Coordinates of C-alpha atoms and ligand atoms in Angstrom, one line a residue:
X1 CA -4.8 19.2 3.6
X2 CA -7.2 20.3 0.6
X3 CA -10.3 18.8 -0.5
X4 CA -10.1 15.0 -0.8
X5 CA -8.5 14.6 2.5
X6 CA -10.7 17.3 4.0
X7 CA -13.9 15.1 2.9
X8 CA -12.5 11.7 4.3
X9 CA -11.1 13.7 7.7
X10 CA -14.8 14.4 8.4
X11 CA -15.6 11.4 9.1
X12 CA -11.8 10.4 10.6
X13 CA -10.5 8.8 7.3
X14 CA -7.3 9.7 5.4
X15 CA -7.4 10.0 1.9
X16 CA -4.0 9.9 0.0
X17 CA -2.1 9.3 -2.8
X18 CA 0.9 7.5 -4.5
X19 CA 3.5 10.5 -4.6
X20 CA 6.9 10.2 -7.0
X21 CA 9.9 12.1 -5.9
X22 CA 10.9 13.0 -9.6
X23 CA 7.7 14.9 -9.7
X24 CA 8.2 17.2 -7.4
X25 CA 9.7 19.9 -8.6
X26 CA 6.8 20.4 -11.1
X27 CA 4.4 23.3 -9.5
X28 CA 0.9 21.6 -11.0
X29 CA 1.7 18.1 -9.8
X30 CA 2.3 19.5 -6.0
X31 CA 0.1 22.0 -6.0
X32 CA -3.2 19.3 -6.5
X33 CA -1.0 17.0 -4.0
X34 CA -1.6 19.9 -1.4
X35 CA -4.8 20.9 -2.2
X36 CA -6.0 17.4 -2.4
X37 CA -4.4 14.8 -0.6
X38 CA -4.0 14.3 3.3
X39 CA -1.7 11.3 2.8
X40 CA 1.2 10.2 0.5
X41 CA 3.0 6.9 -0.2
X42 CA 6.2 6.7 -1.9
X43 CA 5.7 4.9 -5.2
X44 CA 9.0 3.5 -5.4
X45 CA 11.1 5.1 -3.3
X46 CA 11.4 3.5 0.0
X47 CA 11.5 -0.3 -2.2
X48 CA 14.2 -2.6 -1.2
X49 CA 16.0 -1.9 -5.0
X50 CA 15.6 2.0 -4.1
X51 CA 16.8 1.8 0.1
X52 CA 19.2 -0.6 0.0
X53 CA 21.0 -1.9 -3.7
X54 CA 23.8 -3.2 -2.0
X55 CA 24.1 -4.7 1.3
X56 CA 24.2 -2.6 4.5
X57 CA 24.7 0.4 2.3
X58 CA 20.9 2.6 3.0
X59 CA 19.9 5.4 0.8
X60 CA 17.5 7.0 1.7
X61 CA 17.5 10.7 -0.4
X62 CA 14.2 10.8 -2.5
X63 CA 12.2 8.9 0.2
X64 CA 13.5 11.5 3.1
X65 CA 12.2 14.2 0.2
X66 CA 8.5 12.8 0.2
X67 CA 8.7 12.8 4.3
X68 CA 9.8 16.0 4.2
X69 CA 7.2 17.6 2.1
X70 CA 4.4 15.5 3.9
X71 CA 5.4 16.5 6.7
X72 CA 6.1 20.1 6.3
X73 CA 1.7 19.7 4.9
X74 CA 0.4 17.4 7.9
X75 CA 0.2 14.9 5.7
X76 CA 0.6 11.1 7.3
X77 CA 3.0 8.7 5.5
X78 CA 2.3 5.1 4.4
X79 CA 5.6 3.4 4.4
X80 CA 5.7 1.0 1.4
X81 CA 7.1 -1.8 1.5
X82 CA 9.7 -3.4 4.0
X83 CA 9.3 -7.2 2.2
X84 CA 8.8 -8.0 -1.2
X85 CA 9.6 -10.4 -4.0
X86 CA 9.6 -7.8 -6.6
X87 CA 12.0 -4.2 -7.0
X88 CA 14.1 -6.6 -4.8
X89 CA 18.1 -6.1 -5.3
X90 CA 19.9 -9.4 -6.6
X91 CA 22.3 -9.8 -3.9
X92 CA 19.0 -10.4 -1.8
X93 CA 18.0 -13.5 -3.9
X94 CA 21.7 -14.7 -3.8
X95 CA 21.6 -14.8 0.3
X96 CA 21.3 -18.5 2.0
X97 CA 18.9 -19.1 4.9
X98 CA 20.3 -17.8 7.7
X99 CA 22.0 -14.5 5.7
X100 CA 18.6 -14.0 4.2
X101 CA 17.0 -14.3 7.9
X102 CA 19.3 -11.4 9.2
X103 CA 19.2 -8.7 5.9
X104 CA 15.4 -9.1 6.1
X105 CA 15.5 -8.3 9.7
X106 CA 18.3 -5.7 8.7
X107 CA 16.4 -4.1 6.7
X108 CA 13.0 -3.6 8.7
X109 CA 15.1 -2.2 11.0
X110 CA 17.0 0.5 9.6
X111 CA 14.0 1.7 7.7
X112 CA 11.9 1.5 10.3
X113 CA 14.3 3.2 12.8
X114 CA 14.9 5.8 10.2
X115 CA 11.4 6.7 10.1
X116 CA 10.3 5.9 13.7
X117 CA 7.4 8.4 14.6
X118 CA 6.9 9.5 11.2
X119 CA 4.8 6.8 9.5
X120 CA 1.1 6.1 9.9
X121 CA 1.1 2.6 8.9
X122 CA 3.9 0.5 7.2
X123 CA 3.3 -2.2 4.9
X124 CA 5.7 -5.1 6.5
X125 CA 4.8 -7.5 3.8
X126 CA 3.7 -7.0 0.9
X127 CA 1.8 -9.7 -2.0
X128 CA 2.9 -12.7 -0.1
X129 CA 0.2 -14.9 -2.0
X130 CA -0.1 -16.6 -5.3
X131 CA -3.1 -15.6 -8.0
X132 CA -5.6 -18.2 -8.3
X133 CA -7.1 -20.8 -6.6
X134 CA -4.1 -22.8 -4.8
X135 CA -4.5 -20.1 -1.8
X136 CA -0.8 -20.6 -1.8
X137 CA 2.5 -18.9 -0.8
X138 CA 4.1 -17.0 -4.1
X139 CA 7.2 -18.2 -4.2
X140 CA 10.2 -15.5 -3.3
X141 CA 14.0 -15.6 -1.6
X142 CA 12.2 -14.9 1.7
X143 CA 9.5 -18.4 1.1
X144 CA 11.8 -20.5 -0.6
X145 CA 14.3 -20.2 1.6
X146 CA 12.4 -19.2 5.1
X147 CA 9.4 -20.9 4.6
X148 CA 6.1 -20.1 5.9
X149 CA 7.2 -18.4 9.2
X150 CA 9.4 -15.2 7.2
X151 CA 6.3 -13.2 7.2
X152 CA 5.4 -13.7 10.8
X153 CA 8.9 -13.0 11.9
X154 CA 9.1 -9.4 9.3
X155 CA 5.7 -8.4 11.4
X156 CA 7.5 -9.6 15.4
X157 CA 10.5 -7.1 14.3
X158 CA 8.7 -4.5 13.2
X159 CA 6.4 -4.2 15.9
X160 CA 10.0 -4.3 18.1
X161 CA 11.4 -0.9 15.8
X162 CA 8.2 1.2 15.7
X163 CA 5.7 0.3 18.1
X164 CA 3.6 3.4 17.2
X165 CA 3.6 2.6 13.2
X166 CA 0.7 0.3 12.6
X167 CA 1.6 -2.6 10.8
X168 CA -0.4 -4.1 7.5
X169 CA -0.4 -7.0 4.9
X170 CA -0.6 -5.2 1.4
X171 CA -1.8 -7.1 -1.8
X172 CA -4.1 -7.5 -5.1
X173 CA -6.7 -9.8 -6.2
X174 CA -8.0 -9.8 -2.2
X175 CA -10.6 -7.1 -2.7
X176 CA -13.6 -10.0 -3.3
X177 CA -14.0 -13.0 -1.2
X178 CA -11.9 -16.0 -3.2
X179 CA -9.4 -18.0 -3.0
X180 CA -6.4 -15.8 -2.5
X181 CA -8.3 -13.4 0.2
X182 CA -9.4 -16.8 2.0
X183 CA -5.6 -17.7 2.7
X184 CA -5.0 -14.1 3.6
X185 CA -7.6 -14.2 6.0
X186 CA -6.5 -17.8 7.5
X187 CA -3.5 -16.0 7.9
X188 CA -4.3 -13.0 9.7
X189 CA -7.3 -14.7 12.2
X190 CA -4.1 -17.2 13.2
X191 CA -1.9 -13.8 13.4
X192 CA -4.6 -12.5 15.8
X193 CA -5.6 -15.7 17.7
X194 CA -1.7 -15.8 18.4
X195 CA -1.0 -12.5 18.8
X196 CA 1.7 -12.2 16.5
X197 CA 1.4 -8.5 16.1
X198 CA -0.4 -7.1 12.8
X199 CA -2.6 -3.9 13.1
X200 CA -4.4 -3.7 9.0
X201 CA -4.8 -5.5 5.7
X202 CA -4.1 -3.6 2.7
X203 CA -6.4 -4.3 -0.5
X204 CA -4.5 -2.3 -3.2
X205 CA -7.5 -2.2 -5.6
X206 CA -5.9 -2.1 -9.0
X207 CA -9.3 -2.6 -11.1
X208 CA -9.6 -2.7 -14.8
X209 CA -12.2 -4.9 -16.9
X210 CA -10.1 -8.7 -16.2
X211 CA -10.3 -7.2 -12.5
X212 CA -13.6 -5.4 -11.7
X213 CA -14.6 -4.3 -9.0
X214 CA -16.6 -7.1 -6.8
X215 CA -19.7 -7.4 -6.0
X216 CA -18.8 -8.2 -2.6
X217 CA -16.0 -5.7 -1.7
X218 CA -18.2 -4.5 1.0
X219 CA -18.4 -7.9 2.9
X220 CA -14.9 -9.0 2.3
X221 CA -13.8 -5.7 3.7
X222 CA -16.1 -5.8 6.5
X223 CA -14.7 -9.7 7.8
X224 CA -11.1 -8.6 7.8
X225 CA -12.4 -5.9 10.1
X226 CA -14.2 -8.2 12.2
X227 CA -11.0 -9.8 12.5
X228 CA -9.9 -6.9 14.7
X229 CA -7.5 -5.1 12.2
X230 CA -8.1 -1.7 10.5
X231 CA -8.8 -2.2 6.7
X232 CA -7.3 0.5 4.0
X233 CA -7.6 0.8 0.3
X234 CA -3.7 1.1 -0.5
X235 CA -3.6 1.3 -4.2
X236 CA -6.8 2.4 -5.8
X237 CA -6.7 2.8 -9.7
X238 CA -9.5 1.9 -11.8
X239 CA -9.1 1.2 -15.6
X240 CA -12.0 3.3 -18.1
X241 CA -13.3 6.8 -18.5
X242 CA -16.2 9.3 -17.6
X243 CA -19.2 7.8 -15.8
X244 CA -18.2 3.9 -15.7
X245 CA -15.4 4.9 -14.4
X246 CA -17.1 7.5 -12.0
X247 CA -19.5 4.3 -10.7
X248 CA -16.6 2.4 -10.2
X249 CA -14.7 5.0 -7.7
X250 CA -18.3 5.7 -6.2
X251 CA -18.6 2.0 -5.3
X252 CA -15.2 1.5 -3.9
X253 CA -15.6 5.2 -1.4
X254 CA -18.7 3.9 -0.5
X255 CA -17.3 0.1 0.6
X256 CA -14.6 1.9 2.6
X257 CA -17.3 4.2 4.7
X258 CA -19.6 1.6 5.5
X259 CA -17.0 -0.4 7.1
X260 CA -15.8 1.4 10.5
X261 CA -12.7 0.0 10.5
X262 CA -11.5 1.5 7.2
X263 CA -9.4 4.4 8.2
X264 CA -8.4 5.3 4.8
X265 CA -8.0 5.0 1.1
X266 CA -4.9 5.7 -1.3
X267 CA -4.9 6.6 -5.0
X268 CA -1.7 5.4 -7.4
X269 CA -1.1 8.4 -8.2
X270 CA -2.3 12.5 -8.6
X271 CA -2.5 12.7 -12.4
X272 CA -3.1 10.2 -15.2
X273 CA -0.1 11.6 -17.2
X274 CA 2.2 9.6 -14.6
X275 CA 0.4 6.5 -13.7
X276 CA 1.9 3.1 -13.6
X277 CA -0.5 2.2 -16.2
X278 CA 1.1 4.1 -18.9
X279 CA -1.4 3.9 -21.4
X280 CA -4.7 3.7 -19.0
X281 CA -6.2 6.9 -17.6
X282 CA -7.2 5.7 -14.0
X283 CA -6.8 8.1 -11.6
X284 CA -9.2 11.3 -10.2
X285 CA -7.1 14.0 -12.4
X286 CA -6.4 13.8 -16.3
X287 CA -3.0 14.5 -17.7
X288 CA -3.9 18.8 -17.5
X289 CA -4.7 18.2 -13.5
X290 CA -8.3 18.7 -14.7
X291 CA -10.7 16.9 -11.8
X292 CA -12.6 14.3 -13.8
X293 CA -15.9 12.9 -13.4
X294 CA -14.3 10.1 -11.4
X295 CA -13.0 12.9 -8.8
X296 CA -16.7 14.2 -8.1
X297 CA -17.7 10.9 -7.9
X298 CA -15.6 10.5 -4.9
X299 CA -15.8 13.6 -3.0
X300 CA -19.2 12.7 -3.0
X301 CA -18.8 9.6 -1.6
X302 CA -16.5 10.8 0.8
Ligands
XIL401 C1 4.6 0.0 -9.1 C2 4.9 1.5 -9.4 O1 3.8 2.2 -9.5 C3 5.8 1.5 -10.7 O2 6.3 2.8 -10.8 C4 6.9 0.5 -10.6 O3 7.6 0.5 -11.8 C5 6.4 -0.9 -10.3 O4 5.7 -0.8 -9.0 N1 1.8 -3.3 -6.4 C6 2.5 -2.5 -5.5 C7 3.2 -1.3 -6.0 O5 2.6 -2.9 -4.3 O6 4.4 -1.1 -5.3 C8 3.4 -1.3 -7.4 O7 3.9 0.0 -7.8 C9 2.1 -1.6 -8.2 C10 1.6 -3.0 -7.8

């Protein structure tokens, strides 16, 4: 565990990052994951499409190769995701009611039971919400056919697998207080009041200038926590260069360690060369693995 997670350890935070298994046979790309990073997510890797592309058939090679390497560094593990509209096979979407009920359940269980003991936190659902102002479910195979209760049921069966993994809500556009993060917080006080068992809330912090950062990151973060579930920065990437860019990151660290209840943060990614935003440069290290301003930024934060 190198610098990054070093900094955030101090003050019993994780800081991670997204980790591809295609990269990892390239000695620059793991050797600033180990220096830096005290926490990986698979980008892709443990995704319905990627774990299970036909039915009751579960592959689990190039996510069992980012374990592994965690592992063999300390590193904790966010799993990512066990339910999700999107990278979702189409025999999934093909499923009636009470097939779709079971594979779901299926699934969360033989990833989950796979991993039991080795992940940190698991995000059971993931972008359940529509954009905008509806507050609204996003309609998927799980809402359309399930209704509201799939996402509530995903979180009783994981809890059953792992009880030790904590269990999170993931999504975007919830990092300021509006319409979206207002139905995901409805959701999660009614989760808590009834204990149906959920243990963090995910904001994935994509930013760029449609998406900037809010104003009031800080608060929003601060009333999921007063909910009674741990708050984590799951996807941080922020759109721009040098010091703008820098500011952004500084503002985002900062949210996270004024709020007890954020245990950690995640960057999409180690270098800009391979980030999701292929022509952006958002991450902490340029395409050469050269820290930028944004990574001082940061460890200063931290
Ligand atoms: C992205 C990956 O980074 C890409 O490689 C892939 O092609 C698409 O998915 N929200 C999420 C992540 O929860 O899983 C997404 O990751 C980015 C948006």
């Amino acid at each position: 565990v190198g610098t990054l997670g070093n900094a955030a350890a101090q003050s019993g935070r994780y800081f991670g990052t997204a980790v591809a298994s295609s990269h990892l046979g390239e000695s620059q790309y793991v050797s600033t994951l180990d220096q830096q990073f005290g926490s990986v997510t698979p980008e892709n890797e443990m995704k319905w499409d990627a774990t299970e592309s036909n039915r009751g058939q579960f592959n689990f090679g190039s996510a069992d190769q980012i374990v592994s390497h965690a592992r063999a560094q300390g590193m904790s593990v966010r799993g990512h995701t066990l339910v999700w509209y999107s990278q979702l096979p189409g025999w999934v979407s093909g499923l009636g009611a009470s097939d779709l009920r079971s594979a779901m359940n299926n699934h969360i269980t033989q990833l989950m039971t796979h991993y039991r003991g080795q992940i940190y936190a698991w995000d059971v659902v993931n972008e359940a919400f529509q954009d905008g102002n509806s507050g609204a479910r996003r309609s998927s195979p799980f809402q359309d056919r399930l209704g509201d209760g799939y996402i509530e049921e995903a979180f009783r069966t994981a809890r059953s697998v792992d009880p030790n993994a904590k269990l999170c809500y993931n999504d975007y556009n919830i990092d300021g207080i509006n319409a979206k993060s207002n139905a995901v917080y409805n959701m999660v006080r009614d989760f808590t009041s009834r204990g149906v068992p959920i243990d963090c809330v995910g904001f994935q912090g994509h930013f760029n200038p449609q998406s900037p950062v809010p104003s009031d990151f800080q608060s929003n973060l601060q009333r999921f926590a007063d909910l009674g579930v741990d708050v984590q920065i799951t996807e941080l990437d922020i759109e721009g260069s040098g010091s703008a860019q820098a500011d952004n990151y500084r503002r985002v660290v900062s949210a996270c360690m004024a709020v007890s209840r954020c245990t950690g943060i995640t960057v999409w990614g180690v270098t800009d060369k391979y980030s999701w935003r292929s022509s952006g440069t958002p991450l902490l290290f340029d395409g050469n693995y050269q820290p930028k301003q944004a990574y001082q930024a940061v460890l200063t934060a931290l």
